[in-house]
PDB file of C-alpha atoms in Angstrom:
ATOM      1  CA  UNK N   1     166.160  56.908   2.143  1.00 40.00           C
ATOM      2  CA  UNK N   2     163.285  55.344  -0.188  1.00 46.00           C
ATOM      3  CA  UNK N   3     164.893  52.307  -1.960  1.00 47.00           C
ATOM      4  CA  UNK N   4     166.431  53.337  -5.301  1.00 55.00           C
ATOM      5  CA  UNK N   5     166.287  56.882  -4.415  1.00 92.00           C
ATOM      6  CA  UNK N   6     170.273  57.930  -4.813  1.00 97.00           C
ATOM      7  CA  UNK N   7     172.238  59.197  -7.564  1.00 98.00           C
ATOM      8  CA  UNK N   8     175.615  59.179  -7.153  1.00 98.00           C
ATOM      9  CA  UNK N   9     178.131  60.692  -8.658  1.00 98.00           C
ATOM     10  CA  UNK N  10     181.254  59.031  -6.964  1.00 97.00           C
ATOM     11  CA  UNK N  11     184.547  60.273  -8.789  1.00 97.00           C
ATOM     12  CA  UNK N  12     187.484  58.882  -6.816  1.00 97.00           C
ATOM     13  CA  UNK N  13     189.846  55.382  -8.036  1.00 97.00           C
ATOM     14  CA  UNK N  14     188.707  52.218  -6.625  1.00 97.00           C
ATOM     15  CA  UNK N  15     192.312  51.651  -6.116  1.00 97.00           C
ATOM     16  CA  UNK N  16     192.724  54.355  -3.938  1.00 97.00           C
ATOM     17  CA  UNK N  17     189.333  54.079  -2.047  1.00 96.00           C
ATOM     18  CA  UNK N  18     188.690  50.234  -1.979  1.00 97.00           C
ATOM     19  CA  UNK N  19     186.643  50.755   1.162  1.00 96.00           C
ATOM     20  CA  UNK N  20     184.085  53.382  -0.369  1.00 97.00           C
ATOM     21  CA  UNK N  21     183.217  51.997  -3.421  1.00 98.00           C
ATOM     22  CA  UNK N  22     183.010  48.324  -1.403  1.00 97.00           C
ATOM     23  CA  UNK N  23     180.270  50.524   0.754  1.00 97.00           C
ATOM     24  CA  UNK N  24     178.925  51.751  -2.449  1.00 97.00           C
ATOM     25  CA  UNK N  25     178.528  48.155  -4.484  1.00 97.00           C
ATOM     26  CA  UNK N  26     176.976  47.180  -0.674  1.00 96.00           C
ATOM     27  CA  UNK N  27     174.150  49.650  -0.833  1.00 96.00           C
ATOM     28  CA  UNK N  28     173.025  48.577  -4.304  1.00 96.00           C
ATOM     29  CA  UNK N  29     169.015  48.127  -3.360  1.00 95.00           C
ATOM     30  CA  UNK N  30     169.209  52.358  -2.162  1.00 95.00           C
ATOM     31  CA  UNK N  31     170.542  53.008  -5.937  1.00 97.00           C
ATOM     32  CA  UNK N  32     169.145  54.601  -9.210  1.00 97.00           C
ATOM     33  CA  UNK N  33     172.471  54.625 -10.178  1.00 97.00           C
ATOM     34  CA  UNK N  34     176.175  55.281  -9.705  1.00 98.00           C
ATOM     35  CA  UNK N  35     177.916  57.894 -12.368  1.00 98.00           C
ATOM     36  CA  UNK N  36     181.152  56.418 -13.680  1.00 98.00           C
ATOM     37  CA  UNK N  37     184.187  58.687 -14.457  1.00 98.00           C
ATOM     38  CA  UNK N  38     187.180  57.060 -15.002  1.00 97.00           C
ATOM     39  CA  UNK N  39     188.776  60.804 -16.155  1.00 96.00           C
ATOM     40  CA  UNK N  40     186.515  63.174 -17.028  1.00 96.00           C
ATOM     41  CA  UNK N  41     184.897  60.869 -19.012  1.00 97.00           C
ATOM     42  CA  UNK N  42     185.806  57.365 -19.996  1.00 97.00           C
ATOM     43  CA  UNK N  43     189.741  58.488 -20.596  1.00 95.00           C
ATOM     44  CA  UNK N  44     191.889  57.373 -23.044  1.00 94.00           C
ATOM     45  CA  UNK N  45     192.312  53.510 -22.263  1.00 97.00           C
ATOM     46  CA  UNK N  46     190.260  51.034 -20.575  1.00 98.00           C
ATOM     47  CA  UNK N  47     190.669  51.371 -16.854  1.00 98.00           C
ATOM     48  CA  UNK N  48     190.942  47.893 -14.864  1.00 98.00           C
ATOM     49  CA  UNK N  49     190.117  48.877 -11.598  1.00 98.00           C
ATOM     50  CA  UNK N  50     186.640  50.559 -13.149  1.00 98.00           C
ATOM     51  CA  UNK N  51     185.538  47.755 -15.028  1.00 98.00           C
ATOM     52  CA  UNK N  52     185.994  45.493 -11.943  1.00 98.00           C
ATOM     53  CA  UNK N  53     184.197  48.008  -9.515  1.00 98.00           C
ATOM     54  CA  UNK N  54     181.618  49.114 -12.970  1.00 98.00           C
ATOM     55  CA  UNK N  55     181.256  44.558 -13.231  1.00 98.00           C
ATOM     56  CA  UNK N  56     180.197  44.638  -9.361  1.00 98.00           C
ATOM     57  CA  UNK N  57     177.934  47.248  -9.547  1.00 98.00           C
ATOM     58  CA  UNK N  58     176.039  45.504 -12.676  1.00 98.00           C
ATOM     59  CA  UNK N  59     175.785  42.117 -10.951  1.00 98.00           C
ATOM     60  CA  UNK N  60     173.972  43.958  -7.803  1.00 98.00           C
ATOM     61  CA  UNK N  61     171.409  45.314 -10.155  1.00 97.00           C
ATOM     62  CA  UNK N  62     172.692  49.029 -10.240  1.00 97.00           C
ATOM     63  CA  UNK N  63     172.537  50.797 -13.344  1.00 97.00           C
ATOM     64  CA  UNK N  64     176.056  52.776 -14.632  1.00 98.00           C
ATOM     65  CA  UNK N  65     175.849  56.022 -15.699  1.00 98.00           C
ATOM     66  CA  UNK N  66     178.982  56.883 -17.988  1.00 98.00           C
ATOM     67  CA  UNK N  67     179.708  60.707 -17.378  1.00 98.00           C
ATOM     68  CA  UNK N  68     180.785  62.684 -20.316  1.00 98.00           C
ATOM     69  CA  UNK N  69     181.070  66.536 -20.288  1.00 98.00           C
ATOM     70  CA  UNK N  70     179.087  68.577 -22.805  1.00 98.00           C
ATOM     71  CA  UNK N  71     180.387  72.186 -21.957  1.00 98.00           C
ATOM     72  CA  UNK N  72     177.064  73.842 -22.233  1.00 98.00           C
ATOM     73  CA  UNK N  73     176.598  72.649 -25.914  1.00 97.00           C
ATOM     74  CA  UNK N  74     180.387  73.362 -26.786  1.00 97.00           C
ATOM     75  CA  UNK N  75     181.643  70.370 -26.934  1.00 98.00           C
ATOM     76  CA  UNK N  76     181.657  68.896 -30.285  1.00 98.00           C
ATOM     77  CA  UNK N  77     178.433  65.946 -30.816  1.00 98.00           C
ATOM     78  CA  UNK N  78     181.179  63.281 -32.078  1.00 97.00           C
ATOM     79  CA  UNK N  79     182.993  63.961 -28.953  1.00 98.00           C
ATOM     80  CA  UNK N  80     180.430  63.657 -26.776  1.00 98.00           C
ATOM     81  CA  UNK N  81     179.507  60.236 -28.395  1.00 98.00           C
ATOM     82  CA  UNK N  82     182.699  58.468 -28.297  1.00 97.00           C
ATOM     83  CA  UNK N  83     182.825  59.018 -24.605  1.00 97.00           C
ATOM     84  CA  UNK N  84     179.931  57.270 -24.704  1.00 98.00           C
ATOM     85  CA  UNK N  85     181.055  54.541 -26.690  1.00 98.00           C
ATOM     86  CA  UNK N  86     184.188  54.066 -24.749  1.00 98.00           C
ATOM     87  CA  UNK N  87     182.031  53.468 -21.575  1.00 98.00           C
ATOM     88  CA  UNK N  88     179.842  51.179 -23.221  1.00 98.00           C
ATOM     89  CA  UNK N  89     182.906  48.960 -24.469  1.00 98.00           C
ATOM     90  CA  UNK N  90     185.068  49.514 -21.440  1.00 98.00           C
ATOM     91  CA  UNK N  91     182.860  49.692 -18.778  1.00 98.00           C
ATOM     92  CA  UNK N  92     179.499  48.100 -19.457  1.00 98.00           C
ATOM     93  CA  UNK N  93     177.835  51.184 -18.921  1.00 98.00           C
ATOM     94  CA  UNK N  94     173.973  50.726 -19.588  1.00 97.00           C
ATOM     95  CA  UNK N  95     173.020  54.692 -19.020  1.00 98.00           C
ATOM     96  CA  UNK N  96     174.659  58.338 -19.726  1.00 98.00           C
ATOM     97  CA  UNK N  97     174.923  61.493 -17.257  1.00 98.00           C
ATOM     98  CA  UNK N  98     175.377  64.035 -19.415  1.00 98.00           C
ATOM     99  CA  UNK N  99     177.277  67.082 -17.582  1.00 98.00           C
ATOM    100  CA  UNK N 100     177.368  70.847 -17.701  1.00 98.00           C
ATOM    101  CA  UNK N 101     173.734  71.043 -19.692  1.00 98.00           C
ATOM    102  CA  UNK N 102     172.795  74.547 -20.149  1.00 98.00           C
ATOM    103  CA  UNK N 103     169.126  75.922 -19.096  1.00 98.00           C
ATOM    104  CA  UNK N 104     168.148  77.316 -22.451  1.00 98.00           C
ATOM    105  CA  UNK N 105     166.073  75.933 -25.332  1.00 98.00           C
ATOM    106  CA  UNK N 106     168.135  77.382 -27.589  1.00 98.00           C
ATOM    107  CA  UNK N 107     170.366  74.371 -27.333  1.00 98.00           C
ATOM    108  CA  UNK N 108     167.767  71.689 -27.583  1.00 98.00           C
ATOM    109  CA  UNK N 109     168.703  70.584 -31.194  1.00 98.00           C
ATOM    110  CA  UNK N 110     172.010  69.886 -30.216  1.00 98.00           C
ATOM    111  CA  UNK N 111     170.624  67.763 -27.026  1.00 98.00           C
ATOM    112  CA  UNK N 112     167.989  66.005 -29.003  1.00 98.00           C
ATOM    113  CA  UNK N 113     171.079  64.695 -31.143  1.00 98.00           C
ATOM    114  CA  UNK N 114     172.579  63.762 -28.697  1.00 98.00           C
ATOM    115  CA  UNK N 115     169.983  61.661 -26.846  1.00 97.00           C
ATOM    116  CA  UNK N 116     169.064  59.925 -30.016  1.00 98.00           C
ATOM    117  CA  UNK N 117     173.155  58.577 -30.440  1.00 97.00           C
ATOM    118  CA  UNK N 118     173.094  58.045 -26.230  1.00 98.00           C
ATOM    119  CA  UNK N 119     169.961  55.734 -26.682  1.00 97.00           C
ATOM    120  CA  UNK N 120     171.794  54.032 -30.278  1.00 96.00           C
ATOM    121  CA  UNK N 121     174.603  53.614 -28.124  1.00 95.00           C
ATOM    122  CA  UNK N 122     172.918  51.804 -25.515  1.00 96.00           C
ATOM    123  CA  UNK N 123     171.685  54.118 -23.063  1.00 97.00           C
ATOM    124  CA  UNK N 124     168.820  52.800 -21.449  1.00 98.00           C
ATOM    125  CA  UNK N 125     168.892  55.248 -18.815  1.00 98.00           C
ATOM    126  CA  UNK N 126     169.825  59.382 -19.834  1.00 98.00           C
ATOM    127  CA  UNK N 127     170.579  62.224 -16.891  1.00 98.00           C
ATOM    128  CA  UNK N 128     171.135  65.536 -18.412  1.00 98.00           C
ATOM    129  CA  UNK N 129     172.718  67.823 -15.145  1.00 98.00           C
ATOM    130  CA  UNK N 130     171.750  71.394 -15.846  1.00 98.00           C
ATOM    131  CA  UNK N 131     172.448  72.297 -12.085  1.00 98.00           C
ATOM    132  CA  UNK N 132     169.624  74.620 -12.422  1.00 98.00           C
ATOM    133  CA  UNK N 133     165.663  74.515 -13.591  1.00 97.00           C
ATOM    134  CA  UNK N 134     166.014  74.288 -17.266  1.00 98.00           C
ATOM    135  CA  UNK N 135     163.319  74.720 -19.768  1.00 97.00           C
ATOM    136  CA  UNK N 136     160.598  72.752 -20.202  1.00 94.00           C
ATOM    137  CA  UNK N 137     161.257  71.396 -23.741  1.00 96.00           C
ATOM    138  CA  UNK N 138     164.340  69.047 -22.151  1.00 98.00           C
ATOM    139  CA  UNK N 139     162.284  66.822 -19.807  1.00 97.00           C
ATOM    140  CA  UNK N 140     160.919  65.518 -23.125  1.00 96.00           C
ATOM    141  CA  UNK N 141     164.259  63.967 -24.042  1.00 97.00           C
ATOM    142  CA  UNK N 142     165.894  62.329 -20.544  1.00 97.00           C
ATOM    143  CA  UNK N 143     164.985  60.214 -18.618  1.00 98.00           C
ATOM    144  CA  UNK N 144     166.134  62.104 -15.064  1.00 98.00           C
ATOM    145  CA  UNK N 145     166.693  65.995 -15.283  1.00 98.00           C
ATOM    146  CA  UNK N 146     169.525  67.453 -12.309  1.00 98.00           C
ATOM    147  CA  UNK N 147     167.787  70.938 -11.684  1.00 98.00           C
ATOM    148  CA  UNK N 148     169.812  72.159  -8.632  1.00 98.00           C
ATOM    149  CA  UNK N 149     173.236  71.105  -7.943  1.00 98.00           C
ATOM    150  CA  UNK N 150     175.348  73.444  -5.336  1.00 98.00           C
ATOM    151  CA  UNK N 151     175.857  73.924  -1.577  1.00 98.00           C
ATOM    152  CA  UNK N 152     173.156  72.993   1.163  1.00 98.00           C
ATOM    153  CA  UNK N 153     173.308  77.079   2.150  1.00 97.00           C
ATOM    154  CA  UNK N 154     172.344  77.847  -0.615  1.00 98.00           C
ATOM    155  CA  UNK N 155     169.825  74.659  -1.105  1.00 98.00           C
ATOM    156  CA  UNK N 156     167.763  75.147   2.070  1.00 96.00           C
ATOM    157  CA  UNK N 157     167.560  78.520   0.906  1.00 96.00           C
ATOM    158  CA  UNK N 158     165.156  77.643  -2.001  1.00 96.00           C
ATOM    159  CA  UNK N 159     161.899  76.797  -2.821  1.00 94.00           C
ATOM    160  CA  UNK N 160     162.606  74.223  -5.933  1.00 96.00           C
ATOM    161  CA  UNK N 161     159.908  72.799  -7.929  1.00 95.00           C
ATOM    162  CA  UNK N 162     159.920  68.884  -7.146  1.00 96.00           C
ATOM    163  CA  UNK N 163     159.156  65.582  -9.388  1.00 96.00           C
ATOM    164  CA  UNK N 164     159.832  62.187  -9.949  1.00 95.00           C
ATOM    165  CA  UNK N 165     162.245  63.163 -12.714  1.00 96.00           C
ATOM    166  CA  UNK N 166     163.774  65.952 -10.916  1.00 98.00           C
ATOM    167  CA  UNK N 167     167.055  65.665  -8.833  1.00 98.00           C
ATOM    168  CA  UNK N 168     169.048  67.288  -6.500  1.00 98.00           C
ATOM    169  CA  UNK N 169     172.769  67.090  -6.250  1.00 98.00           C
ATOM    170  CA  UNK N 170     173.921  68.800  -2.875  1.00 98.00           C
ATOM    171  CA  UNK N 171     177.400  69.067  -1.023  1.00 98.00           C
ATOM    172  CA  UNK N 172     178.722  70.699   2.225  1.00 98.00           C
ATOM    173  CA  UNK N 173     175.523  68.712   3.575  1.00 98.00           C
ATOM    174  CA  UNK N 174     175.815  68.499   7.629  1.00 97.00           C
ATOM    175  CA  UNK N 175     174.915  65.126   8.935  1.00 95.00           C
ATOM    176  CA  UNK N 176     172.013  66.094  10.378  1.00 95.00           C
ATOM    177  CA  UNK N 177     170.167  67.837   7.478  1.00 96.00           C
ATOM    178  CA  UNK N 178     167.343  66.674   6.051  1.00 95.00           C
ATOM    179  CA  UNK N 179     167.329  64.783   2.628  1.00 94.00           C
ATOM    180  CA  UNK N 180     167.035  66.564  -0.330  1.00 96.00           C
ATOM    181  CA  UNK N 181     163.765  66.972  -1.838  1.00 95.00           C
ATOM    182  CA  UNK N 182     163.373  65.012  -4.591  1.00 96.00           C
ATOM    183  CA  UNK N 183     162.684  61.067  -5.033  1.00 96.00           C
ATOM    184  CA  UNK N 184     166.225  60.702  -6.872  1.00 97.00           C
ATOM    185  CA  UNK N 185     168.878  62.307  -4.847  1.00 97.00           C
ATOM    186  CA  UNK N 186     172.454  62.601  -3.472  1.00 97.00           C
ATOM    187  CA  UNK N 187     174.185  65.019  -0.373  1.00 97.00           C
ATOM    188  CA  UNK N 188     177.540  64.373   0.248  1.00 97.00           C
ATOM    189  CA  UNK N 189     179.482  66.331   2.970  1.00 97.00           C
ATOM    190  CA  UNK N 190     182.489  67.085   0.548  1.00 97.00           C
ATOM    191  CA  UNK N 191     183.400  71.090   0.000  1.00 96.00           C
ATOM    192  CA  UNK N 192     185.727  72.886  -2.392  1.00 93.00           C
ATOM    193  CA  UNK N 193     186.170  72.243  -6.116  1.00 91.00           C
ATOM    194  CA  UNK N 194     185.844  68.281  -5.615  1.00 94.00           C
ATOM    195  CA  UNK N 195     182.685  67.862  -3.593  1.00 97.00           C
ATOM    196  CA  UNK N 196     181.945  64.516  -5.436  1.00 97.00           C
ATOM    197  CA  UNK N 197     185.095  62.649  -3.848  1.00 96.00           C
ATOM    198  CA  UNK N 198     182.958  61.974  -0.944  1.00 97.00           C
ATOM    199  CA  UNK N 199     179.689  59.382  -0.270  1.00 97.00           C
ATOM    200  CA  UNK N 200     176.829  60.718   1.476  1.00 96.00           C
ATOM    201  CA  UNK N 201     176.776  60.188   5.399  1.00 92.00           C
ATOM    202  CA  UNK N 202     174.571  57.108   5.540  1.00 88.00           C
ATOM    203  CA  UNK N 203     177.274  55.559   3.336  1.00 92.00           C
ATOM    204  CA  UNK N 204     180.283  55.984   4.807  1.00 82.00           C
ATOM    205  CA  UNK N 205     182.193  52.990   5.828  1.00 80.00           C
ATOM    206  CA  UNK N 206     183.377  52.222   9.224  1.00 59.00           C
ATOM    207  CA  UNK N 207     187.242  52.991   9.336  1.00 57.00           C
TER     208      UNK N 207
END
C-alpha cells in the first residue's frame, strides 16, 4: 500500500468497535481519508463517540469525509447540504463523499450545485461515488471520482480505465488478492448488504 493510498468508508460505532477504529486512527500515514457516517449521514444530533473518533483522526493528519446520500439526483439540494453542514459543525469534517451519484450528464447541473455549496461549506476535499465510469463532464467538479464499487468477482473480471482521481471500492476481497487498481483505494473482506462494516485485511487488529 503506497502511503495515502486508502479510502475508507468505515460505517460501524466507535462504541461498538473501539478496537477497529483504534487500528484505523493508527494507520493514519496509509490514508486519503476516512468517510464518516454517523447514520446515513450526519443523523439528527451530534454523536459523541464520532466527534471523539472524527477529533483523533484530524489530529493524525487524516482528512474526514462526511457521507451524505444523494439518491441519484433525487434527493432534494437543501437536503443534501445540511448533511453537510451538520458534519462540518458536529464532526469537523473538512471533505464530502457524496453517495449514490448517477453516471449520466444529464444530472450535472444538479451536481455542479452541489459542489459549489460542498466547497462554501468547507469541503476542501469532494468524492462523488458513482460505482460505475461516469461521464466525463463530472471529473471537472470533484476532487476524487469512485468509478467501480462492487464484488472482487466481478472486479477482477474487468478491464477499468485507471487514474489518479479514479477509485475503486471493492468487498468480498480474499486476503490474498491483489490491490485494487487505482492509487486511491479500499477492499474490505465484508459480504452482504453491509460490506463497509469491515477494514481491509492489512488493517485488522489483533484480537
Amino acid at each position: 500500500m503506497t502511503p495515502s493510498s486508502l479510502l475508507l468508508p468505515f460505517y460501524e460505532h466507535p462504541a461498538d468497535r473501539p478496537d477497529d477504529w483504534a487500528a484505523v486512527v493508527a494507520a493514519a500515514p496509509a490514508l486519503y481519508g476516512v468517510v464518516l457516517n454517523p447514520a446515513s449521514g450526519a443523523g439528527r444530533a451530534p454523536d459523541p463517540a464520532f466527534a471523539e473518533v472524527a477529533a483523533r483522526l484530524r489530529a493524525a493528519g487524516v482528512r474526514v469525509l462526511g457521507y451524505a446520500d444523494t439518491d441519484y439526483g433525487r434527493r432534494p439540494h437543501a437536503e443534501v447540504v445540511a448533511d453537510l453542514v451538520r458534519h462540518r459543525d458536529w464532526y469537523g469534517a473538512d471533505g464530502a463523499f457524496l453517495d449514490q451519484v448517477p453516471t449520466e450528464p444529464a444530472a450535472l447541473p444538479h451536481y455542479r450545485r452541489l459542489t459549489v455549496a460542498a466547497r462554501a461549506a468547507g469541503a476542501t476535499t469532494l468524492v462523488l461515488n458513482h460505482g460505475a465510469h461516469p461521464a466525463p463532464g463530472y471529473e471537472e467538479i470533484a476532487d476524487l471520482l469512485v468509478t467501480f464499487e462492487g464484488p472482487w468477482d466481478a472486479y477482477r473480471a474487468l478491464d477499468l480505465p485507471v487514474a489518479d482521481h479514479y477509485c475503486h471500492l471493492v468487498y468480498a476481497v480474499p486476503a490474498d488478492a491483489p490491490r485494487p487498481a487505482t492509487p486511491v483505494h479500499c477492499a474490505v473482506p465484508g459480504t452482504g448488504a453491509h460490506p463497509w462494516g469491515t477494514l481491509p485485511h492489512t488493517l485488522e487488529p489483533v484480537r
